[in-house]
Coordinates of C-alpha atoms in Angstrom, one line a residue:
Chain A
X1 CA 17.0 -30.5 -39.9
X2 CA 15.8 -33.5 -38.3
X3 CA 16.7 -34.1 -34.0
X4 CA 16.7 -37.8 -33.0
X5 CA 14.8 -37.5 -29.9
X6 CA 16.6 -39.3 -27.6
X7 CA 15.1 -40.5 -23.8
X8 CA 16.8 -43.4 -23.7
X9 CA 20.0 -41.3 -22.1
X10 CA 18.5 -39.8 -19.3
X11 CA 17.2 -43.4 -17.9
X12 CA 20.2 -43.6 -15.8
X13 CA 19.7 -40.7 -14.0
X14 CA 15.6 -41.7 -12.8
X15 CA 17.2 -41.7 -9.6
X16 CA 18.4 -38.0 -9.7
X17 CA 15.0 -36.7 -10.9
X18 CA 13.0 -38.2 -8.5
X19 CA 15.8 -36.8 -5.7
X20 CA 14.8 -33.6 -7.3
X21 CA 11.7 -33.9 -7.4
X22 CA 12.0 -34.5 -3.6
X23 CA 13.7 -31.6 -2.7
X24 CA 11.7 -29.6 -5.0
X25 CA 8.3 -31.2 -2.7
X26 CA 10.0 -30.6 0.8
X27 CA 11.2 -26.9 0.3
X28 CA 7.3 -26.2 -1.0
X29 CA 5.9 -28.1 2.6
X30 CA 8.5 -25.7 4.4
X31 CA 7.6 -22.6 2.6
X32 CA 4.0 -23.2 2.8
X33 CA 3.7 -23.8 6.4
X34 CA 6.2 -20.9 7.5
X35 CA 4.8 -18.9 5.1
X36 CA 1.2 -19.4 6.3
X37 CA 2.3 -17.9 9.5
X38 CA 3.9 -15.2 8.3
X39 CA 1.3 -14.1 6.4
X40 CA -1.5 -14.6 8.7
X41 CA 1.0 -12.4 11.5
X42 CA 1.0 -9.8 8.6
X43 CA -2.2 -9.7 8.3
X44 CA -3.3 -9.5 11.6
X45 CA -0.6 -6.2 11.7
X46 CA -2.0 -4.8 9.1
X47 CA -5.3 -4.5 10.9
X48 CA -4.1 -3.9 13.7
X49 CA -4.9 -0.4 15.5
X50 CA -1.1 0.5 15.8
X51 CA 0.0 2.9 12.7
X52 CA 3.8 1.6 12.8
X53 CA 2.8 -2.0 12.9
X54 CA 0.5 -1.1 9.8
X55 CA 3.4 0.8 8.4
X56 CA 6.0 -2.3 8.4
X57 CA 3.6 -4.7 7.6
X58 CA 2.6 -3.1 4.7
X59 CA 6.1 -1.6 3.5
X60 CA 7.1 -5.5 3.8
X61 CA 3.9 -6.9 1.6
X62 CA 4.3 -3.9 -1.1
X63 CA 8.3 -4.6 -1.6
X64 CA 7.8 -8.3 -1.8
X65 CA 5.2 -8.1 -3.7
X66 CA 6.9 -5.6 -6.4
X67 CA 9.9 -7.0 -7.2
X68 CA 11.5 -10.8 -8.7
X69 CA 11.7 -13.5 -6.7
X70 CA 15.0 -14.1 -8.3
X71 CA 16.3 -10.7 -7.5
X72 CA 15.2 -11.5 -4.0
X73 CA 16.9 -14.7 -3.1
X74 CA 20.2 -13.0 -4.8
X75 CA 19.4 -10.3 -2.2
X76 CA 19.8 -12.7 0.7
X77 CA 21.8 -15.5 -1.0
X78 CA 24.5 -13.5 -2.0
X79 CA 24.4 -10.6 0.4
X80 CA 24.6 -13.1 3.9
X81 CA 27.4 -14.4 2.6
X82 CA 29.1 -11.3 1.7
X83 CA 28.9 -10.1 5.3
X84 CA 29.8 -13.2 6.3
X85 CA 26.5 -15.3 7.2
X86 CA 26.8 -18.1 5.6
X87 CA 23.9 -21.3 5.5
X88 CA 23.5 -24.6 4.0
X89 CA 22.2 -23.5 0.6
X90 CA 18.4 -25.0 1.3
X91 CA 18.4 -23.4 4.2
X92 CA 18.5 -19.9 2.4
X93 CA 16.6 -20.9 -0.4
X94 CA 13.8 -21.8 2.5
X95 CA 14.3 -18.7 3.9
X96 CA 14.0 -16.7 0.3
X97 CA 11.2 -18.4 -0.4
X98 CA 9.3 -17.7 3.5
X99 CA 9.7 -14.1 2.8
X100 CA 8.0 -13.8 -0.8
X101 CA 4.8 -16.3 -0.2
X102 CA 4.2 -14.7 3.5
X103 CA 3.9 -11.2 1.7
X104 CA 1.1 -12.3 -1.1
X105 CA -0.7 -15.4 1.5
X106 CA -0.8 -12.2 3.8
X107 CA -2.6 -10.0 1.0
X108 CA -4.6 -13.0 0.8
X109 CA -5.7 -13.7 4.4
X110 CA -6.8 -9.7 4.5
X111 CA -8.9 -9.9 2.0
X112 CA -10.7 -13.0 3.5
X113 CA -10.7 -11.0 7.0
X114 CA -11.8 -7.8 5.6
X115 CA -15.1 -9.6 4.6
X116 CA -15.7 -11.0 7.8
X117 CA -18.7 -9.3 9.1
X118 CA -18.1 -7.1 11.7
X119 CA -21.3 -8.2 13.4
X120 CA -20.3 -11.3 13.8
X121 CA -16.9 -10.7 15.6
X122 CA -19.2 -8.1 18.2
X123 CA -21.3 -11.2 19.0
X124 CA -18.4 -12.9 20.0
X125 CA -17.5 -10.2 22.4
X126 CA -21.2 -10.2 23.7
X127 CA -20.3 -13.7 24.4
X128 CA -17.3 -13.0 26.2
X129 CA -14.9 -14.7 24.1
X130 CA -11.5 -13.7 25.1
X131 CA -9.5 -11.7 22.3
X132 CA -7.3 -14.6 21.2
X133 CA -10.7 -16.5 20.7
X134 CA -11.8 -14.2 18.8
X135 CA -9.2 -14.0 16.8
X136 CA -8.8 -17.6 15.9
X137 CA -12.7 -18.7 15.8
X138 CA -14.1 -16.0 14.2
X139 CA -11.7 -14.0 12.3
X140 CA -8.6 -16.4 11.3
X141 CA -10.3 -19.9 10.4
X142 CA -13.6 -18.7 9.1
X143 CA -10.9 -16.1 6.4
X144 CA -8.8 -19.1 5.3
X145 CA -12.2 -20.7 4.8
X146 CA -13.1 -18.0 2.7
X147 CA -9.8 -17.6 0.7
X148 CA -8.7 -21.5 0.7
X149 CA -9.3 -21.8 -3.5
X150 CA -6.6 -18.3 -3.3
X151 CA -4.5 -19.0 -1.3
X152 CA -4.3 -23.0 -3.2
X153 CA -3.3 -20.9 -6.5
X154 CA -0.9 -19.1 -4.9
X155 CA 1.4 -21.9 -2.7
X156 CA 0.6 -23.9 -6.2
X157 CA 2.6 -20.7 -8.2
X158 CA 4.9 -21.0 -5.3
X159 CA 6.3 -24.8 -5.8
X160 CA 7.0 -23.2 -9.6
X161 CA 8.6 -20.8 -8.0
X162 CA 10.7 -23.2 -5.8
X163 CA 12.4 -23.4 -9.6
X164 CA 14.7 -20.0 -9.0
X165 CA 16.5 -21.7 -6.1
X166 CA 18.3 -23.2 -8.8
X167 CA 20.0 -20.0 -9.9
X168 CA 21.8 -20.2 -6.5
X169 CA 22.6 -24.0 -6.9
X170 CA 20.0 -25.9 -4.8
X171 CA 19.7 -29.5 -6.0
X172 CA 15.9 -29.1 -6.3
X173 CA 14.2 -30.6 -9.6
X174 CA 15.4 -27.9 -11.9
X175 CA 18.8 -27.5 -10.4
X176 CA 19.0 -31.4 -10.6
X177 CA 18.1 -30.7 -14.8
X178 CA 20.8 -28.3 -15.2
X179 CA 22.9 -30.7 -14.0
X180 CA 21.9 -33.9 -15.8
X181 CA 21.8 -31.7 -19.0
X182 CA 25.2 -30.7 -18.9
X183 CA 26.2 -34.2 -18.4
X184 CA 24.2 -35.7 -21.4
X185 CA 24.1 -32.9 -23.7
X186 CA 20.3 -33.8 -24.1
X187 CA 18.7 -30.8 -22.7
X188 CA 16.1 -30.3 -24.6
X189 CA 14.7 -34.0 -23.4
X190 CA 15.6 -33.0 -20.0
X191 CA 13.6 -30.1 -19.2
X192 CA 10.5 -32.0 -20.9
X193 CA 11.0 -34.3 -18.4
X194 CA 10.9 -31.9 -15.7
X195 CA 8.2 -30.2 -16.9
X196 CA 6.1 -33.4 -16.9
X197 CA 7.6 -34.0 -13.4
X198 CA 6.6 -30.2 -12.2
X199 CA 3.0 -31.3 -13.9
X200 CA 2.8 -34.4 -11.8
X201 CA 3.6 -32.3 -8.9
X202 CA 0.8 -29.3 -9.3
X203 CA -1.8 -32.6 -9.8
X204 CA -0.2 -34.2 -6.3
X205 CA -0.2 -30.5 -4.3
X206 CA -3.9 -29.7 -6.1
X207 CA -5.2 -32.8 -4.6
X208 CA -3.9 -32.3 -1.5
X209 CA -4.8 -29.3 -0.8
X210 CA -8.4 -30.3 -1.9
X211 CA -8.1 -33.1 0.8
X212 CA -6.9 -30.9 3.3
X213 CA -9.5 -28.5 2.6
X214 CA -11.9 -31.5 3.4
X215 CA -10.7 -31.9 6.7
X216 CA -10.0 -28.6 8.0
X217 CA -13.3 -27.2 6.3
X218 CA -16.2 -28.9 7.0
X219 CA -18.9 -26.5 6.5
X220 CA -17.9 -26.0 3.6
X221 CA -18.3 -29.7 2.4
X222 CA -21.7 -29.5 4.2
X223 CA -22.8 -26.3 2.6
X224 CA -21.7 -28.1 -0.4
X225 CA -19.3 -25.8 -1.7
X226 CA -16.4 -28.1 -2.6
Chain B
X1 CA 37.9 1.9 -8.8
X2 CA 35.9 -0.4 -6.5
X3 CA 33.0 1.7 -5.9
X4 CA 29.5 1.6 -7.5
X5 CA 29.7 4.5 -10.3
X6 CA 27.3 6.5 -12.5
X7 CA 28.6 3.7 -15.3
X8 CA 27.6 0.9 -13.2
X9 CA 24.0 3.0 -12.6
X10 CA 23.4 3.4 -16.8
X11 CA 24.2 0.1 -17.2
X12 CA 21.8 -1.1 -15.0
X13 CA 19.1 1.6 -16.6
X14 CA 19.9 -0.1 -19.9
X15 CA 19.0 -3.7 -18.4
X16 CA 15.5 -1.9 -17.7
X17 CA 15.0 -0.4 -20.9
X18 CA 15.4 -4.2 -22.4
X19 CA 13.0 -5.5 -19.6
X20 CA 10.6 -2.9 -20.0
X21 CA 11.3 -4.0 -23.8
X22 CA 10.8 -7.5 -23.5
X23 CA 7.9 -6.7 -20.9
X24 CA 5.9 -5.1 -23.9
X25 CA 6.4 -7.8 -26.1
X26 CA 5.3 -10.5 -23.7
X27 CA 2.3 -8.4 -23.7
X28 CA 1.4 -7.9 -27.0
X29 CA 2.5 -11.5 -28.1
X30 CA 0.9 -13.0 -25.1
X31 CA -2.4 -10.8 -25.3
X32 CA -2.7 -12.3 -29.2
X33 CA -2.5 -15.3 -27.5
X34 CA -4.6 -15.2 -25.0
X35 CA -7.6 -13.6 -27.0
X36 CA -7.4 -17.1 -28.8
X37 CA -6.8 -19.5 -25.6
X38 CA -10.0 -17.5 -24.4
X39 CA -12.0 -17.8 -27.5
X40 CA -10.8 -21.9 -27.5
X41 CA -12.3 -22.0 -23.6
X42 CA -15.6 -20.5 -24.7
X43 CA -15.7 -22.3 -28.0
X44 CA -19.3 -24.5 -28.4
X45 CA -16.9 -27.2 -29.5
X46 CA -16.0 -29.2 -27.4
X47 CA -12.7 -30.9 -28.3
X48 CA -11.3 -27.2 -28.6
X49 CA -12.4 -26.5 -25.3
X50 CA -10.4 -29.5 -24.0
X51 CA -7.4 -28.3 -26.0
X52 CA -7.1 -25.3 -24.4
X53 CA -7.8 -26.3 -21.5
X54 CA -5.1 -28.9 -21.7
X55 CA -2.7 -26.1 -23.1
X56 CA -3.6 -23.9 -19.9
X57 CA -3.4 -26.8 -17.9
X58 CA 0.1 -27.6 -19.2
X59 CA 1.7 -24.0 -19.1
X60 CA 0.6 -23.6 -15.5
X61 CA 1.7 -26.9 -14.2
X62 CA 5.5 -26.1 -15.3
X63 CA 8.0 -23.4 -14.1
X64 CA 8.7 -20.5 -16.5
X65 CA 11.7 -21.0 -15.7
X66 CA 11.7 -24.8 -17.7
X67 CA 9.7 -23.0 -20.6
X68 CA 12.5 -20.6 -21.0
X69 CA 15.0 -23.0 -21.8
X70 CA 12.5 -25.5 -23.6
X71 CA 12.4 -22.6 -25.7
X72 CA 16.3 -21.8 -25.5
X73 CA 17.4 -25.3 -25.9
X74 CA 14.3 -26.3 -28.2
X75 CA 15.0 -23.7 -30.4
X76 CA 18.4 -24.7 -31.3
X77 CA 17.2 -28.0 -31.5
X78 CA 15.2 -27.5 -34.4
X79 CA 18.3 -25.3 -35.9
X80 CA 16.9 -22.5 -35.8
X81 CA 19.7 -19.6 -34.0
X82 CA 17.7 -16.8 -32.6
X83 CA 18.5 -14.4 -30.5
X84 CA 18.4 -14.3 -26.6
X85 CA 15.5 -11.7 -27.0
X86 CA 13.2 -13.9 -28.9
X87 CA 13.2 -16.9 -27.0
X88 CA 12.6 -14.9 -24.1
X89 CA 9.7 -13.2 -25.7
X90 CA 8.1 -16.2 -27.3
X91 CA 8.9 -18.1 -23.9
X92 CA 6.9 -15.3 -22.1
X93 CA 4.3 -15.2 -25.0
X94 CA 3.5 -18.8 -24.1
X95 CA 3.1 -17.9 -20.5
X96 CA 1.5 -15.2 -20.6
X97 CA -0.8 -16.4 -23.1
X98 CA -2.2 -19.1 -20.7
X99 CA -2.8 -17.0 -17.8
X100 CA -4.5 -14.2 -19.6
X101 CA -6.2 -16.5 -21.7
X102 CA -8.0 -17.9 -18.0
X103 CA -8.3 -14.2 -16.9
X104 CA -10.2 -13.0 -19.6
X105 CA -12.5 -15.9 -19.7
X106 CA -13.6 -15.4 -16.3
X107 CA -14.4 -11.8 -16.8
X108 CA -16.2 -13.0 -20.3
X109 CA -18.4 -15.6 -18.2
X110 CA -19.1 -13.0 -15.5
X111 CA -21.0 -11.3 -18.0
X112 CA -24.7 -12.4 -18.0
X113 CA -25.9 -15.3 -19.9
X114 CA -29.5 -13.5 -20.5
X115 CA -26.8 -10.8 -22.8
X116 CA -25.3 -13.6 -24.9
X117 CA -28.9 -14.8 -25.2
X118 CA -30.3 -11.3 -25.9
X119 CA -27.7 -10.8 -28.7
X120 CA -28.8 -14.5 -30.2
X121 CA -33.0 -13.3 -29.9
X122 CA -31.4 -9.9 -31.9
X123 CA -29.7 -12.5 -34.7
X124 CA -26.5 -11.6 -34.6
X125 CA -23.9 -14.2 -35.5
X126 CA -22.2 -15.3 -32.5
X127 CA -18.9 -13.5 -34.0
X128 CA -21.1 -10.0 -33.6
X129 CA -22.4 -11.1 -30.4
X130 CA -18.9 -11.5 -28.6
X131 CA -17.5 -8.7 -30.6
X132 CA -20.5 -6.1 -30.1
X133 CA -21.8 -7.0 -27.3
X134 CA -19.7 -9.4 -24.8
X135 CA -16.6 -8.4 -25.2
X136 CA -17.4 -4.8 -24.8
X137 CA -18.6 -5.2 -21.2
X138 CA -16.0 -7.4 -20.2
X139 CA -13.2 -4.8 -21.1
X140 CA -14.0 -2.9 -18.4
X141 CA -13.8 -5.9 -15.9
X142 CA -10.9 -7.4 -16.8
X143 CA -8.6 -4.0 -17.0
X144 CA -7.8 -4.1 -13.4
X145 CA -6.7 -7.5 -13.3
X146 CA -4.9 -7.2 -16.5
X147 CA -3.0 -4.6 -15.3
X148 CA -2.0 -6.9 -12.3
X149 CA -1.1 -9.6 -14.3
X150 CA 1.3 -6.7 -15.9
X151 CA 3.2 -6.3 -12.8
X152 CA 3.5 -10.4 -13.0
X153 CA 4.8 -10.1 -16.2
X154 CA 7.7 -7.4 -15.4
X155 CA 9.1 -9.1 -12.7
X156 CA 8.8 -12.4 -14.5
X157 CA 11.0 -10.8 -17.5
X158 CA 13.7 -11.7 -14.9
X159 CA 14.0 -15.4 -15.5
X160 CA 15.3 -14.3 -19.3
X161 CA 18.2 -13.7 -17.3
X162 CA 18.8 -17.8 -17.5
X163 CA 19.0 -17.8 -21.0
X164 CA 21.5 -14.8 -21.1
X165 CA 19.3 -12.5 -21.9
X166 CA 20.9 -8.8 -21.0
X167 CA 18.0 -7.5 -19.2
X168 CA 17.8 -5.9 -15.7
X169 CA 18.5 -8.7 -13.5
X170 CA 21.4 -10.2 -15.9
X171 CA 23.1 -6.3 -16.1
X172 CA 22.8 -6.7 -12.0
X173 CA 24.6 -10.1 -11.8
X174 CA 27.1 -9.0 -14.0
X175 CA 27.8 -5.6 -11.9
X176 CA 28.2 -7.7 -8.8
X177 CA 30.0 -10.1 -10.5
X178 CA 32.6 -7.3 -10.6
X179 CA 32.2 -5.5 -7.6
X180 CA 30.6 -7.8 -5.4
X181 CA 28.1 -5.6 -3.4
X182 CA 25.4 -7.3 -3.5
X183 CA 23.2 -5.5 -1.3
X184 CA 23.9 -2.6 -3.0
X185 CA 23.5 -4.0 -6.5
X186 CA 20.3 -6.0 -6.0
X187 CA 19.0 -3.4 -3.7
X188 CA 19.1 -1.2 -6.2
X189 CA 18.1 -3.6 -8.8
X190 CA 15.0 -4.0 -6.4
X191 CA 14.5 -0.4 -6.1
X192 CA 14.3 0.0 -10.2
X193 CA 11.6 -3.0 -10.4
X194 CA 9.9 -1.5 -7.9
X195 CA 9.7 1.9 -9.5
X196 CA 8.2 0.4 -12.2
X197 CA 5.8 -2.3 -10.5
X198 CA 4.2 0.1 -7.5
X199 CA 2.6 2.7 -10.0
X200 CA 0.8 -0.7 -12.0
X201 CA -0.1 -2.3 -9.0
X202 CA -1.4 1.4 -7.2
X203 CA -3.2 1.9 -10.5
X204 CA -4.8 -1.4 -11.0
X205 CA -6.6 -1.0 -7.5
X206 CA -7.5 1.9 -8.3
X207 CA -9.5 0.5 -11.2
X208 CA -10.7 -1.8 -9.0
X209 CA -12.0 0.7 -6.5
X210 CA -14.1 2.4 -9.3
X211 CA -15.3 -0.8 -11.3
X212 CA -16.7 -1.6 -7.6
X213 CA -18.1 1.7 -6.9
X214 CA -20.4 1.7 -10.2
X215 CA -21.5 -1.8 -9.1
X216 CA -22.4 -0.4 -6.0
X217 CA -24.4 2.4 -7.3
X218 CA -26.2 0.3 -10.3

């Protein structure tokens, strides 16, 4: 059996791809900076001295955390609409995808304030640093510090993940694939393209994320850990 | 006639036995694999280091969701019909292969160097030396975040469901294809993952917990 590979068919649908590939880069921004929040708010709950904020915060992380992503967004995708809520399809993917990464950037953050001395957040309160001060000098920045090469895995496995949203028909790289392939018949070249594209992307979001890491981290540049 | 019945409940357990199925597979395929992505990452030769690195580099980079039907559609390509099962499996084997392949090299280079070099000053061949020596003591650190990547691997046995693959998440779409409840259905789709998941993840923290402890104390 020999297969004629054959590229030359996709070429009229570079435009498509990189579209794609767009979508594909804007729901990962939207996820990662909503889910950054999340997660830090769940972590700070879990922490926190109240038992039922504990409790939620954790049965939230521990579901998340235990089942598919693509059972998930089904979840939401398919229930909203059958009680009548219906959204632009991005829009729920977005929403999909908040939920999961806040759950495991939360399990993340903890781990980064668990290991925050606890000397160090008593000298803040010798220094009469208000709570919120506290809370964002000493415990939240110096944690992401700590955790930044985790929690740059993690929102990298999310813009993979950002794949799924296909199953419910966003026009994100992989959903823009299904389609092309269907029209061409050349799937196999199709999804090699994507793959490289999904490569070129992981490069891009590494190397941001190492710039970023620059700016909002200098100690660490100076301590020479980067 | 429109309500979710004991039927609908055993067909859904049968989409878990096949992704419990498919779930050991990826393991045992992907661990075969990953035992020789980790040996290529710790080879002394170079250009097999950069091979496998490259093959790592390349297999988490993409979606799993793309090497399923690279595999699906590639597959067919090279006319070769297999089975929905398969493809998933080797698709997951490839997958899995990379990311336990990085796993266990960490925990083989968190092992001294003065051990590798003690084994070397007691002339065994560098075969004996991993085998007797290394990999041994590495075991016990790199069961607990095996066992995590476990729970990775049973939810990712999901995506099969692209390729047609009856497993647990398929049997659920096809329920609420039917009945369209799908809160109910993926709720309770949900609730079977998480039956199996919870125990791995409580029990891989627990090995954590007591791999720490012995530190602790040594």
């Amino acid at each position: 059996m020999q297969y004629e590979f054959n590229f030359a068919a996709l070429a009229p649908y570079w435009g498509n791809f990189l579209s794609g590939a767009w979508v594909t880069i804007q729901l990962t921004v939207a996820s990662v900076a909503l889910g950054m929040v999340i997660g830090v708010l769940c972590a700070i709950a879990r922490r926190s001295a109240f038992r039922s904020l504990q409790t939620v915060a954790g049965v939230y992380i521990e579901t998340v955390r235990n089942t598919p992503f693509i059972v998930q967004i089904f979840f939401i995708f398919f229930g909203l609409s059958s009680v009548g809520l219906r959204m632009p399809i991005l829009w729920a993917a977005i929403f999909a995808l908040v939920i999961n990464v806040g759950a495991y950037t939360a399990e993340i953050v903890r781990a980064g304030m668990d290991a925050i001395p606890h000397g160090q957040i008593e000298a803040a309160e010798a220094l009469g640093l208000t709570k919120f001060q506290i809370y964002r000098d000493i415990i939240i920045m110096p944690a992401i510090e700590k955790v930044y090469p985790a929690l740059t895995s993690q929102f990298v496995l999310m813009m993979l993940t950002t794949s799924i949203a296909s199953q419910i028909s966003a026009e994100e790289l992989t959903g823009v694939a299904n389609n092309i392939q269907s029209n061409t018949f050349r799937s196999f070249e199709t999804y090699i393209v994507v793959g490289l594209l999904y490569i070129g992307i992981t490069f891009l979001m590494r190397a941001a994320f190492w710039g970023i890491g620059l700016i909002a981290f200098p100690r660490r540049r100076k301590l020479g850990e980067v | 006639m429109d309500g979710f019945g004991t039927g609908h409940l055993v067909y859904l357990l049968n989409g878990l036995l096949w992704t419990v199925v498919l779930s050991a597979l990826a393991l045992l395929l992907g661990g075969i694999g990953g035992f020789v992505v980790m040996l290529g990452r710790i080879s002394r030769r170079r250009w097999l280091r950069r091979l496998s690195m490259g093959y790592v580099q390349i297999v988490q980079g993409t979606p799993l969701l793309i090497q399923m039907f690279l595999m699906y559609f590639g597959l067919g390509v090279a006319g070769v019909q297999v089975p929905a099962l398969l493809a998933a499996a080797l698709a997951m084997m490839i997958y899995s292969s990379a990311y336990l392949g990085e796993i266990w090299r960490g925990c083989v280079q968190s092992i001294g160097k003065t051990q590798f070099e003690a084994a070397e000053t007691l002339a065994l061949t560098r075969w004996q030396s991993l085998v007797d020596v290394i990999l041994p003591q590495a075991a016990r650190i790199a069961t607990p975040p095996t066992v995590g990547f476990v729970v990775q691997l049973v939810k990712n046995t999901s995506l099969a469901s692209v390729v047609g693959f009856l497993e647990l998440t398929r049997s659920a779409q096809v329920i609420n294809n039917s009945l369209f409840q799908p809160f109910l259905v993926f709720g309770i789709a949900a609730a079977l993952y998480f039956a199996v998941c919870y125990p791995l993840s409580l029990w891989s923290r627990t090995l954590e917990r007591k791999l720490n402890a012995g530190r602790r104390q040594a």
